[in-house]
XYZ file of C-alpha atoms in Angstrom:
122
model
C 98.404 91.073 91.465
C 101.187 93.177 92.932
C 104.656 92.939 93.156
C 106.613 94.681 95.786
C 110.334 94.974 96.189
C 112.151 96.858 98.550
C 115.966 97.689 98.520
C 118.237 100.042 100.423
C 118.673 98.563 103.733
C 121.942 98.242 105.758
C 123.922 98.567 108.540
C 124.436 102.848 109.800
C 125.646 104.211 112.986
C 123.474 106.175 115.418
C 122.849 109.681 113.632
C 123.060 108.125 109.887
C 120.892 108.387 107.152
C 119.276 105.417 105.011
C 116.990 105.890 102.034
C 114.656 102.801 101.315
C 112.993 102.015 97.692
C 110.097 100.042 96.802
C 109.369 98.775 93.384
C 106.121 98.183 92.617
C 105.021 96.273 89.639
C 102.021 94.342 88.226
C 98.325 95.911 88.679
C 99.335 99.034 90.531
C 96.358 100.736 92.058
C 96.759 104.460 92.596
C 93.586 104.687 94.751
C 95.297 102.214 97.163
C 97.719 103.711 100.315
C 101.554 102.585 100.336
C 103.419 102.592 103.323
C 106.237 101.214 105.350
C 106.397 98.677 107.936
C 108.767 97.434 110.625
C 109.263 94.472 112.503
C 112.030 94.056 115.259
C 112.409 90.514 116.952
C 110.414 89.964 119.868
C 108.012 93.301 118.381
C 104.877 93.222 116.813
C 105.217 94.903 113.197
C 104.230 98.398 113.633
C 102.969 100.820 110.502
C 105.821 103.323 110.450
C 104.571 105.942 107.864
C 102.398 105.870 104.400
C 100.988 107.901 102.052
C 97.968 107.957 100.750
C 96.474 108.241 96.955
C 95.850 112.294 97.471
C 99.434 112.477 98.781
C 98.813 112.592 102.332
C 101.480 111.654 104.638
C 101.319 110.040 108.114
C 103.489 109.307 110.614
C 104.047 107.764 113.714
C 105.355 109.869 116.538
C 108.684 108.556 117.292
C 109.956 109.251 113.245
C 108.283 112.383 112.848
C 110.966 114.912 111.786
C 113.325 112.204 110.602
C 111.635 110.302 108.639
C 110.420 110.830 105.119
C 107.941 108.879 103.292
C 107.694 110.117 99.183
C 106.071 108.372 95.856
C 106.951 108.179 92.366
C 103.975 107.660 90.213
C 105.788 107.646 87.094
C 108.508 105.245 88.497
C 105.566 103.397 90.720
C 108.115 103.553 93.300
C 108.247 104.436 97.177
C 110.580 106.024 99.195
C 111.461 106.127 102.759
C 114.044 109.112 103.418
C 115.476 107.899 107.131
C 117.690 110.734 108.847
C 119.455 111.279 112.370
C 118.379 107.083 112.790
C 118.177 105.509 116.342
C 118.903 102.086 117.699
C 115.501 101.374 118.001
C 114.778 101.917 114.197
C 116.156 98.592 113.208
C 114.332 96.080 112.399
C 112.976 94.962 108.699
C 111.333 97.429 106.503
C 108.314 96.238 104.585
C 106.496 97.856 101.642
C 102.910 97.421 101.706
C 99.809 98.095 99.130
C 96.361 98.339 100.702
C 92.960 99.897 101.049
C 93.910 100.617 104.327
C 97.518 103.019 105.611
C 99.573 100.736 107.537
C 99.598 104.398 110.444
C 96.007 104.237 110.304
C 94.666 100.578 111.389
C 95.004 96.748 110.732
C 95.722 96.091 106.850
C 92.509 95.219 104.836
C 93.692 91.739 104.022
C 93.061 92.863 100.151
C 96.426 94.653 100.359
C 100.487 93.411 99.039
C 103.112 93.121 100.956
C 106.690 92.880 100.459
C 109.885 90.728 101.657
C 111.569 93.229 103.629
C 114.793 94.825 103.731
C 117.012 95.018 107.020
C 117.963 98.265 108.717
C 120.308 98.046 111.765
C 121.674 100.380 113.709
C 123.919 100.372 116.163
């Protein structure tokens, strides 16, 4: 089993910067994919950005450039570096765990998912 917990969120004006963590605890798996996840009311959750076991990064297109995702192994902890942030960023950020990156299809239904942590700006 996995633990996940995220912290970092707030409240930023248009054109601030936010930098999310994840703590990840328990039977860490570093074959697995972390990523972010966000989910506005009245929005489906969408995969934001994750990186994968070999380090590759993905994005989606409308945080590419401001947005970036990193990973310490040692610390088994994620990061999601969030510059020059929009309106339509906020929503709840959620760390995920899975077979599958959260920018690259449905999750796996094997994977861990955290609480969340809010992000609003305004």
């Amino acid at each position: 089993h996995v633990q996940l917990v995220e912290s970092g969120g707030g409240s930023v004006e248009a054109g601030g910067s936010l930098r999310l963590s994840c703590a990840a605890s328990g039977n860490v798996y570093d074959s697995m994919c972390m990523g972010w996840s966000r989910k506005a009311p009245g929005k489906s959750r969408e995969g934001v950005a994750a990186i994968d076991s070999d380090g590759t990064t993905s994005y989606i297109d409308s945080v590419k450039g401001r947005f970036t995702i990193s990973k310490d192994n040692a610390k088994n902890t994620l990061y999601l570096q969030m510059n020059d942030l929009k309106p339509e960023d906020s929503g709840t950020y959620i760390c995920s765990h899975d077979w599958v990156c959260v920018t690259a299809g449905p999750p796996s239904g094997y994977g861990y998912w955290g609480q969340g942590t809010q992000v609003t700006v305004s």
